[in-house]
Amino acid sequence: MLDASLKAQLAAYLERVTQPVELVSSLDERPASQEMRELLDEIAALSDKIRVRHDGSDARRPSFSISRAGHDMGVRFAAVPLGHEFTSLVLALLQAGGHPPKVEADVIEQVKSLDRDLVFETYMSLSCHNCPDVVQALNLMAVLNPRVRHVAIDGALFQGDVEARQIMAVPMVFLNGQPFGSGRMELADILAKVDSGAAARDAAKLAAKDAFDMLIVGGGPAGAAAAVYAARKGIRTGVVAERFGGQTLDTLGIENYISVQETTGPKFAAALEAQVKSVGVDVMNQQRVAALEPAATPGGEITVKLASGAALKTRSVVLATGARWRSVGVPGEQEYRNKGVAYCPHCDGPLFKGKRVAVIGGGNSGVEAAIDLAGIVQHVTLVEFAPQLKADAVLVAKLKSLPNVTVHVNAKTTAITGDGQLVDGLVFEDRASGEVQRIPLSGVFVQIGLVPNTEWLRGTVELSKYGEIVIDAKGTTSLPGVFAAGDVTTVPFKQIVIAAGEGAKAALAAFDYLVRSPAVEAKAAAAVEVQPA
């Protein structure tokens, strides 16, 4: 199952296991059971602290549990966890074996304090790059608290469950048999939903913080770059973000960031956060900003209000809230979201194996999605509003070479239809002839670009007709002391490398504002860089 190189790496990791670990498999006659047996045997052969048994009696087969010997830890994989989930397997082995998790002490205590039985089931796919975060968070909870149990289920391996529960997107989490959440979730998100007092405690902690010199709103590449540049000036810097990493968390591969030849979105996001924290920035993750109040006097404190009710004070602000996938805005889209309407072909594509799907959008994202899906599903129909595809020529050529892809250009999507439970078709109008067509299918992947996250700023700062924050060459907005950077602004070309540069520029402009502001002139002028530029 594992090649020599991977075995060597795994053996090195397993040296960190300090407590005996027991793997118990429950198998059937399917080929996946034989694969699971081989994988577990290979793992056990790499460490004298890991023992494997194949006499489990769990009803879901194939599956296996991971527990510290003598303990009843509720960690189970109903999957052969390779692909993106191999890291989840390694972490579960280490944590069950006594290796301390990289989680703050107060979060560990919060998990241990949960005082009710919580049985989680996560449906995932091995090609989903958002699923591991959910699986790893719930596995850790099961390791730390005996009242928490979690099973990670490969949807492709348990198609009967997927169909019975009408799962059309991953990750999909059930708690005690009822739907709990879908999409990317981190440990803080999960705890906020199961720990009723968490939000109030967090709000109180945030409200008690001293004022910042510079507060960055948003944790994507622009926000991270702004934070690093601000902190290196020696000023009190904070980042408040709904999810650190932003859109990069939803990006499978990054191959055009200068000096980084190839990486994945989640790895890139983790590196951003690590660098930001390394320079002493106060990172406030999992926090949604609700409003911004300008300073009452020139150079005075700006107020940033959070959805939790807390308010943060700061002398300058860099807005870097990024953008999100644009919706088509047709009947059926919201009704069938995660019931056939999807936005991540890498994550959800395997759930449509052997079925007919559509992709809306003929840019690079749409054409790439159609190409990827064509290798999994029975047939792909691509629908593009413009008279021609807008993707790069090499992608268009590849698309046209695929036998199971049909392309409709100059076509306006008018509706996504369903049977009340799941998607069953897409309706579009030929813009030239006016002819209306309905295509029977099981899934629709929306890939039509981005919309800036600025709804909360309407009436506060100047926005373009597209909802972007209007900035000048230095990232200055219409409000004194408020700057902006990245995909949320009017800067052309929404790219990671551009966002990072814009974030650095906005931070430098904001620092210049602080130096020249009467209220903070003495403090800002005395500040020095932590390191040379």
Coordinates of C-alpha atoms in Angstrom, one line a residue:
M1 CA 0.0 0.0 0.0
L2 CA 2.8 2.5 1.0
D3 CA 5.9 3.0 -1.1
A4 CA 9.3 2.9 0.5
S5 CA 9.6 6.7 0.8
L6 CA 6.3 7.1 2.5
K7 CA 7.1 4.2 4.9
A8 CA 10.3 5.9 5.9
Q9 CA 8.5 9.2 6.6
L10 CA 5.8 7.5 8.5
A11 CA 8.2 5.5 10.6
A12 CA 10.0 8.8 11.6
Y13 CA 6.7 10.3 12.7
L14 CA 5.7 7.2 14.7
E15 CA 8.9 7.6 16.7
R16 CA 6.9 10.3 18.5
V17 CA 4.3 7.8 19.8
T18 CA 5.0 7.3 23.5
Q19 CA 1.9 5.3 24.6
P20 CA 0.8 1.9 23.1
V21 CA -1.9 2.3 20.4
E22 CA -4.3 -0.4 19.3
L23 CA -5.9 -0.6 15.8
V24 CA -9.0 -2.8 15.5
S25 CA -10.5 -3.4 12.0
S26 CA -14.0 -4.6 11.1
L27 CA -13.8 -6.1 7.6
D28 CA -16.0 -7.7 5.0
E29 CA -15.4 -9.3 1.6
R30 CA -15.0 -6.1 -0.4
P31 CA -11.6 -5.2 -2.0
A32 CA -11.4 -2.2 0.2
S33 CA -11.3 -4.4 3.2
Q34 CA -8.2 -6.1 1.9
E35 CA -6.6 -2.7 1.2
M36 CA -7.4 -1.7 4.8
R37 CA -5.9 -4.9 6.2
E38 CA -2.7 -4.3 4.3
L39 CA -2.5 -0.7 5.3
L40 CA -2.9 -1.4 9.0
D41 CA -0.5 -4.3 8.9
E42 CA 2.1 -2.1 7.3
I43 CA 1.6 0.7 9.9
A44 CA 1.9 -1.8 12.8
A45 CA 5.2 -3.1 11.3
L46 CA 6.7 0.3 11.5
S47 CA 6.4 0.8 15.3
D48 CA 6.6 -1.6 18.3
K49 CA 4.1 0.6 20.1
I50 CA 1.3 -0.1 17.5
R51 CA -0.7 -3.3 17.6
V52 CA -3.3 -4.3 15.1
R53 CA -6.3 -6.7 15.3
H54 CA -8.7 -7.7 12.6
D55 CA -11.5 -9.1 14.7
G56 CA -13.6 -6.0 15.2
S57 CA -17.4 -6.2 15.3
D58 CA -18.4 -2.7 14.1
A59 CA -21.5 -2.7 11.9
R60 CA -19.9 -0.4 9.4
R61 CA -17.5 -2.4 7.3
P62 CA -14.8 -1.9 6.3
S63 CA -13.7 0.4 9.2
F64 CA -11.1 0.6 11.9
S65 CA -10.7 2.2 15.3
I66 CA -7.7 4.0 16.8
S67 CA -7.4 3.9 20.6
R68 CA -4.7 4.2 23.2
A69 CA -4.3 0.8 24.8
G70 CA -6.6 0.5 27.8
H71 CA -8.7 3.5 26.7
D72 CA -11.9 3.7 24.7
M73 CA -11.2 6.5 22.3
G74 CA -13.9 7.2 19.8
V75 CA -11.8 7.6 16.7
R76 CA -12.8 5.5 13.7
F77 CA -12.2 5.6 9.9
A78 CA -14.7 4.0 7.6
A79 CA -12.2 4.6 4.8
V80 CA -8.8 3.6 3.6
P81 CA -7.4 7.0 4.5
L82 CA -4.9 7.8 1.8
G83 CA -5.0 10.9 -0.4
H84 CA -5.8 14.1 1.5
E85 CA -6.8 12.0 4.6
F86 CA -3.4 10.3 5.1
T87 CA -2.4 13.3 7.3
S88 CA -5.6 12.8 9.3
L89 CA -4.6 9.2 9.9
V90 CA -1.0 10.1 11.0
L91 CA -2.3 12.8 13.4
A92 CA -4.8 10.4 14.9
L93 CA -2.0 7.8 15.5
L94 CA 0.2 10.4 17.1
Q95 CA -2.4 12.0 19.3
A96 CA -3.8 8.6 20.5
G97 CA -0.2 7.7 21.2
G98 CA 0.4 10.6 23.6
H99 CA 2.0 13.1 21.3
P100 CA 0.7 16.6 22.3
P101 CA -1.5 18.3 19.7
K102 CA -0.6 21.8 18.5
V103 CA -3.6 23.4 20.1
E104 CA -3.8 26.1 22.8
A105 CA -4.2 24.9 26.3
D106 CA -7.5 26.7 26.9
V107 CA -9.0 25.0 23.8
I108 CA -7.9 21.6 25.0
E109 CA -9.5 22.3 28.3
Q110 CA -12.7 23.5 26.6
V111 CA -12.9 20.1 24.7
K112 CA -12.3 18.1 27.8
S113 CA -15.0 20.1 29.6
L114 CA -17.8 19.1 27.2
D115 CA -20.3 17.2 29.4
R116 CA -22.6 15.5 27.0
D117 CA -22.4 12.6 24.6
L118 CA -21.5 13.7 21.1
V119 CA -21.5 11.2 18.3
F120 CA -20.2 12.7 15.0
E121 CA -20.2 11.2 11.5
T122 CA -18.3 13.0 8.8
Y123 CA -18.9 12.0 5.1
M124 CA -15.9 13.0 3.1
S125 CA -14.0 12.1 -0.1
L126 CA -10.3 11.3 -0.4
S127 CA -9.9 14.0 -3.0
C128 CA -11.5 16.7 -0.8
H129 CA -9.0 19.3 0.4
N130 CA -11.5 20.9 2.8
C131 CA -12.4 17.6 4.5
P132 CA -9.2 16.9 6.5
D133 CA -9.6 20.0 8.7
V134 CA -13.0 18.7 9.8
V135 CA -11.9 15.1 10.3
Q136 CA -8.8 16.2 12.2
A137 CA -10.7 18.5 14.5
L138 CA -13.3 15.9 15.4
N139 CA -10.7 13.2 15.8
L140 CA -8.9 15.3 18.3
M141 CA -12.1 15.9 20.2
A142 CA -12.6 12.2 20.4
V143 CA -9.0 11.6 21.6
L144 CA -9.4 14.3 24.4
N145 CA -12.9 13.5 25.6
P146 CA -14.3 10.0 26.1
R147 CA -17.9 11.4 25.6
V148 CA -17.0 12.4 22.0
R149 CA -17.0 9.8 19.2
H150 CA -16.2 10.4 15.6
V151 CA -16.2 8.3 12.4
A152 CA -14.8 9.6 9.1
I153 CA -16.7 7.9 6.2
D154 CA -15.5 7.8 2.6
G155 CA -18.7 8.6 0.6
A156 CA -17.4 6.7 -2.4
L157 CA -17.0 3.6 -0.2
F158 CA -20.5 3.8 1.3
Q159 CA -22.7 4.9 -1.5
G160 CA -25.8 3.4 0.1
D161 CA -25.4 5.8 3.1
V162 CA -24.8 8.7 0.8
E163 CA -28.0 8.1 -1.2
A164 CA -30.1 7.3 1.9
R165 CA -29.0 10.5 3.6
Q166 CA -29.1 12.5 0.3
I167 CA -25.5 13.8 0.7
M168 CA -24.5 15.8 -2.3
A169 CA -21.5 17.7 -0.9
V170 CA -18.6 17.0 1.4
P171 CA -17.6 17.4 4.1
M172 CA -21.0 16.7 5.6
V173 CA -21.2 16.2 9.3
F174 CA -24.0 14.6 11.4
L175 CA -24.2 14.9 15.2
N176 CA -26.2 12.2 17.0
G177 CA -27.9 11.3 13.8
Q178 CA -28.9 14.8 12.8
P179 CA -27.3 17.2 10.2
F180 CA -24.8 19.3 12.0
G181 CA -22.9 21.2 9.3
S182 CA -21.3 21.1 5.9
G183 CA -18.3 22.6 4.3
R184 CA -15.0 23.5 5.8
M185 CA -15.0 23.8 9.6
E186 CA -12.2 24.2 12.1
L187 CA -12.1 23.2 15.7
A188 CA -13.2 26.6 16.9
D189 CA -16.2 26.5 14.6
I190 CA -17.3 23.1 16.0
L191 CA -16.8 24.1 19.6
A192 CA -18.8 27.3 19.1
K193 CA -21.7 25.2 18.0
V194 CA -21.6 22.5 20.7
D195 CA -20.4 24.7 23.6
S196 CA -23.2 27.1 24.3
G197 CA -21.2 29.4 26.5
A198 CA -18.2 29.7 24.1
A199 CA -19.4 32.8 22.2
A200 CA -20.1 34.9 25.3
R201 CA -16.7 34.0 26.8
D202 CA -14.9 34.9 23.5
A203 CA -16.8 38.2 23.2
A204 CA -15.8 39.1 26.8
K205 CA -12.1 38.4 26.1
L206 CA -12.1 40.4 22.9
A207 CA -13.9 43.4 24.5
A208 CA -11.2 43.5 27.1
K209 CA -8.3 44.0 24.7
D210 CA -6.3 47.2 24.6
A211 CA -6.6 49.4 21.5
F212 CA -4.5 48.5 18.5
D213 CA -2.3 50.7 16.4
M214 CA -3.3 48.8 13.3
L215 CA -6.1 46.3 13.0
I216 CA -6.3 44.2 9.8
V217 CA -9.8 42.8 8.9
G218 CA -9.3 39.6 6.9
G219 CA -6.8 36.8 7.0
G220 CA -6.1 36.0 3.4
P221 CA -2.8 36.8 1.6
A222 CA -3.5 40.6 1.6
G223 CA -4.4 40.6 5.3
A224 CA -1.4 38.4 6.2
A225 CA 1.1 40.5 4.3
A226 CA -0.4 43.7 5.9
A227 CA 0.0 42.2 9.4
V228 CA 3.6 41.1 8.8
Y229 CA 4.6 44.5 7.5
A230 CA 2.8 46.3 10.3
A231 CA 4.2 44.2 13.1
R232 CA 7.8 44.7 11.8
K233 CA 7.3 48.4 12.4
G234 CA 7.0 47.6 16.2
I235 CA 3.4 48.7 16.6
R236 CA 0.6 46.9 18.2
T237 CA -1.0 44.9 15.4
G238 CA -4.1 42.6 15.3
V239 CA -5.8 40.5 12.7
V240 CA -9.5 39.7 13.0
A241 CA -10.7 37.1 10.4
E242 CA -13.7 34.9 9.8
R243 CA -11.3 32.2 8.6
F244 CA -7.6 32.7 8.4
G245 CA -6.3 31.9 4.9
G246 CA -9.4 33.2 3.1
Q247 CA -10.0 31.9 -0.5
T248 CA -6.7 30.0 -0.5
L249 CA -8.3 27.4 1.8
D250 CA -10.6 26.5 -1.1
T251 CA -7.7 26.3 -3.7
L252 CA -6.4 22.9 -4.5
G253 CA -3.2 23.8 -6.2
I254 CA -1.1 27.0 -6.2
E255 CA 1.6 27.1 -8.9
N256 CA 2.1 30.7 -9.7
Y257 CA 3.2 32.3 -6.4
I258 CA 6.8 33.5 -7.0
S259 CA 9.5 31.4 -5.3
V260 CA 7.0 28.7 -4.3
Q261 CA 7.0 26.4 -7.3
E262 CA 4.0 24.3 -6.1
T263 CA 1.9 24.0 -3.0
T264 CA -1.7 23.5 -1.9
G265 CA -4.1 26.1 -0.7
P266 CA -4.4 24.8 2.9
K267 CA -0.6 24.5 3.2
F268 CA -0.2 28.0 1.9
A269 CA -2.8 29.3 4.4
A270 CA -1.1 27.5 7.3
A271 CA 2.3 29.1 6.3
L272 CA 0.6 32.5 6.2
E273 CA -0.8 32.1 9.7
A274 CA 2.5 30.8 11.1
Q275 CA 4.5 33.7 9.7
V276 CA 1.9 36.2 11.0
K277 CA 2.0 34.7 14.5
S278 CA 5.9 34.6 14.4
V279 CA 6.1 38.4 14.5
G280 CA 3.8 38.8 17.4
V281 CA 0.5 39.7 15.8
D282 CA -2.6 39.1 17.9
V283 CA -4.7 36.8 15.6
M284 CA -8.4 36.7 16.4
N285 CA -9.7 33.9 14.1
Q286 CA -13.3 32.7 13.6
Q287 CA -14.6 36.2 14.2
R288 CA -17.0 37.9 11.8
V289 CA -16.9 41.7 11.6
A290 CA -20.3 43.4 11.5
A291 CA -19.6 47.2 11.3
L292 CA -17.0 49.9 11.3
E293 CA -17.4 53.2 13.0
P294 CA -15.0 56.1 11.9
A295 CA -13.0 58.0 14.5
A296 CA -14.8 60.9 16.1
T297 CA -11.8 63.2 15.7
P298 CA -8.9 63.2 13.3
G299 CA -6.4 60.6 14.3
G300 CA -8.7 59.2 16.9
E301 CA -9.7 55.6 17.6
I302 CA -11.8 53.7 15.0
T303 CA -14.2 51.1 16.3
V304 CA -14.6 47.7 14.7
K305 CA -17.7 45.9 15.8
L306 CA -17.9 42.1 15.7
A307 CA -21.0 39.9 15.2
S308 CA -20.4 38.5 18.7
G309 CA -21.2 41.9 20.2
A310 CA -17.6 42.7 21.1
A311 CA -15.9 45.9 19.8
L312 CA -12.2 46.5 19.1
K313 CA -10.5 49.9 19.1
T314 CA -7.8 50.8 16.7
R315 CA -5.9 53.8 15.4
S316 CA -5.8 52.5 11.8
V317 CA -7.5 49.8 9.8
V318 CA -6.6 47.7 6.8
L319 CA -9.7 46.1 5.2
A320 CA -8.8 42.8 3.4
T321 CA -12.0 40.8 3.6
G322 CA -11.5 39.3 0.1
A323 CA -14.3 37.8 -2.0
R324 CA -16.4 34.6 -2.3
W325 CA -17.9 32.5 -5.0
R326 CA -20.5 34.4 -7.0
S327 CA -24.0 32.8 -7.1
V328 CA -25.9 32.4 -10.3
G329 CA -29.0 33.9 -8.7
V330 CA -31.6 31.7 -10.4
P331 CA -34.5 29.8 -9.0
G332 CA -33.4 26.5 -7.4
E333 CA -29.8 27.5 -6.6
Q334 CA -30.3 28.2 -2.9
E335 CA -33.0 25.6 -2.5
Y336 CA -30.7 22.8 -3.8
R337 CA -27.4 24.1 -2.4
N338 CA -25.5 21.0 -1.1
K339 CA -28.3 18.9 -2.6
G340 CA -26.8 18.9 -6.1
V341 CA -25.7 22.5 -6.4
A342 CA -22.0 22.6 -5.6
Y343 CA -19.1 25.1 -5.8
C344 CA -16.0 22.8 -5.3
P345 CA -15.5 20.2 -8.1
H346 CA -12.4 18.8 -6.3
C347 CA -14.3 18.2 -3.1
D348 CA -17.7 17.1 -4.3
G349 CA -16.9 15.6 -7.7
P350 CA -16.5 12.0 -6.5
L351 CA -20.1 12.1 -5.1
F352 CA -21.3 12.3 -8.7
K353 CA -19.4 9.4 -10.1
G354 CA -21.2 7.9 -13.1
K355 CA -23.8 10.7 -13.2
R356 CA -24.5 13.6 -15.5
V357 CA -23.6 17.1 -14.3
A358 CA -23.3 20.7 -15.5
V359 CA -20.7 23.4 -15.0
I360 CA -21.8 27.1 -15.2
G361 CA -19.0 29.3 -16.3
G362 CA -16.5 29.3 -19.2
G363 CA -13.5 31.0 -17.5
N364 CA -10.4 29.2 -16.3
S365 CA -12.2 27.9 -13.2
G366 CA -15.2 26.6 -15.1
V367 CA -13.2 24.9 -17.8
E368 CA -10.8 23.4 -15.3
A369 CA -13.7 22.1 -13.3
A370 CA -15.3 20.5 -16.4
I371 CA -12.0 18.8 -17.3
D372 CA -11.6 17.4 -13.8
L373 CA -15.2 16.2 -13.6
A374 CA -15.0 14.6 -17.0
G375 CA -12.7 12.0 -15.6
I376 CA -15.2 11.1 -12.9
V377 CA -18.7 11.5 -14.1
Q378 CA -20.7 10.1 -17.0
H379 CA -21.1 13.4 -18.8
V380 CA -20.4 17.1 -18.3
T381 CA -22.4 20.0 -19.9
L382 CA -20.7 23.4 -19.7
V383 CA -22.9 26.5 -20.0
E384 CA -21.3 29.9 -20.7
F385 CA -23.2 33.2 -20.9
A386 CA -20.7 34.9 -23.3
P387 CA -20.4 34.0 -27.0
Q388 CA -17.2 32.2 -26.5
L389 CA -15.2 30.5 -23.7
K390 CA -13.0 32.9 -21.7
A391 CA -10.5 30.3 -20.5
D392 CA -6.9 30.0 -21.6
A393 CA -6.5 28.4 -25.0
V394 CA -4.6 25.4 -23.7
L395 CA -7.5 24.6 -21.3
V396 CA -10.1 25.1 -24.1
A397 CA -8.2 22.7 -26.4
K398 CA -8.1 20.1 -23.6
L399 CA -11.8 20.5 -23.0
K400 CA -12.7 20.1 -26.6
S401 CA -10.7 16.9 -26.8
L402 CA -12.9 15.2 -24.2
P403 CA -15.6 12.9 -25.6
N404 CA -18.0 13.2 -22.7
V405 CA -18.2 17.0 -22.6
T406 CA -20.8 19.2 -24.3
V407 CA -20.4 23.0 -24.5
H408 CA -23.1 25.6 -24.8
V409 CA -21.9 29.2 -25.3
N410 CA -24.1 32.3 -25.5
A411 CA -26.4 30.5 -23.1
K412 CA -28.2 32.1 -20.1
T413 CA -28.9 29.8 -17.2
T414 CA -32.5 30.5 -16.1
A415 CA -33.2 27.8 -13.5
I416 CA -31.9 24.8 -11.6
T417 CA -34.7 22.3 -11.1
G418 CA -35.2 19.5 -8.6
D419 CA -37.7 16.9 -7.3
G420 CA -38.1 18.6 -4.0
Q421 CA -35.1 16.8 -2.5
L422 CA -32.3 16.8 -5.1
V423 CA -31.3 18.5 -8.3
D424 CA -32.7 16.9 -11.4
G425 CA -32.0 19.4 -14.2
L426 CA -30.8 22.7 -15.5
V427 CA -32.7 25.1 -17.8
F428 CA -30.9 27.6 -20.1
E429 CA -31.9 30.0 -22.9
D430 CA -30.0 30.3 -26.2
R431 CA -29.4 34.1 -26.2
A432 CA -29.3 34.2 -30.0
S433 CA -32.4 32.2 -30.9
G434 CA -34.4 32.5 -27.6
E435 CA -34.8 28.7 -27.6
V436 CA -35.1 27.2 -24.0
Q437 CA -33.6 23.9 -23.2
R438 CA -33.7 21.7 -20.1
I439 CA -30.9 19.2 -19.4
P440 CA -31.6 16.3 -17.1
L441 CA -28.7 15.9 -14.6
S442 CA -27.8 15.2 -11.0
G443 CA -25.5 18.1 -10.2
V444 CA -24.6 21.7 -11.0
F445 CA -21.2 23.2 -10.3
V446 CA -21.2 27.0 -10.2
Q447 CA -17.9 28.6 -11.4
I448 CA -18.7 32.2 -12.4
G449 CA -16.2 34.3 -10.5
L450 CA -16.2 36.2 -7.2
V451 CA -18.2 38.9 -5.3
P452 CA -16.4 41.2 -2.8
N453 CA -17.3 40.7 0.9
T454 CA -18.4 44.3 1.5
E455 CA -22.1 44.1 2.4
W456 CA -21.2 45.2 6.0
L457 CA -19.4 48.3 4.7
R458 CA -22.3 49.8 2.6
G459 CA -22.8 53.4 3.6
T460 CA -19.5 53.5 5.4
V461 CA -16.7 53.6 2.8
E462 CA -17.0 54.4 -0.9
L463 CA -17.7 51.3 -3.0
S464 CA -17.7 50.8 -6.8
K465 CA -20.7 49.7 -8.7
Y466 CA -19.5 46.1 -8.3
G467 CA -19.3 46.5 -4.5
E468 CA -15.5 46.8 -4.4
I469 CA -13.8 49.2 -2.0
V470 CA -12.5 52.2 -4.0
I471 CA -8.9 52.8 -3.3
D472 CA -6.1 55.0 -4.6
A473 CA -2.5 54.0 -5.5
K474 CA -1.6 53.7 -1.8
G475 CA -4.7 51.7 -0.7
T476 CA -6.4 54.7 0.9
T477 CA -10.1 54.6 1.2
S478 CA -12.7 57.4 1.5
L479 CA -12.3 57.3 5.3
P480 CA -9.3 58.7 7.2
G481 CA -7.2 56.0 8.8
V482 CA -8.9 53.2 6.8
F483 CA -7.0 51.4 4.1
A484 CA -7.9 48.4 2.0
A485 CA -6.1 45.7 0.0
G486 CA -6.6 42.6 -2.1
D487 CA -9.6 41.1 -3.9
V488 CA -12.1 43.2 -2.0
T489 CA -10.8 46.4 -3.7
T490 CA -10.9 48.0 -7.1
V491 CA -7.3 46.8 -7.9
P492 CA -7.4 44.8 -11.2
F493 CA -6.4 41.1 -11.5
K494 CA -7.5 39.1 -8.5
Q495 CA -4.3 37.0 -7.8
I496 CA -2.6 35.8 -4.7
V497 CA 0.7 37.5 -5.4
I498 CA -1.1 40.8 -6.2
A499 CA -3.1 40.6 -3.0
A500 CA 0.0 40.0 -0.9
G501 CA 1.7 43.0 -2.5
E502 CA -1.3 45.2 -2.0
G503 CA -1.5 44.2 1.6
A504 CA 2.1 45.2 2.2
K505 CA 1.5 48.5 0.5
A506 CA -1.7 49.2 2.5
A507 CA 0.2 48.5 5.7
L508 CA 3.0 50.9 4.8
A509 CA 0.5 53.6 3.9
A510 CA -1.4 53.0 7.2
F511 CA 1.9 53.3 9.1
D512 CA 2.7 56.6 7.3
Y513 CA -0.8 57.8 8.3
L514 CA 0.0 56.9 12.0
V515 CA 3.3 58.7 11.9
R516 CA 1.7 61.8 10.5
S517 CA -1.4 61.7 12.8
P518 CA -1.2 64.1 15.7
A519 CA -2.9 61.7 18.2
V520 CA -0.2 59.0 17.7
E521 CA 2.7 60.9 16.3
A522 CA 5.0 60.4 19.2
K523 CA 4.5 56.7 19.5
A524 CA 4.6 55.9 15.8
A525 CA 7.7 58.0 15.2
A526 CA 9.5 56.1 18.0
A527 CA 8.6 52.7 16.7
V528 CA 11.3 50.8 14.9
E529 CA 11.3 47.7 12.7
V530 CA 11.9 44.4 14.4
Q531 CA 14.1 43.2 11.5
P532 CA 15.7 45.0 8.6
A533 CA 13.5 45.2 5.5

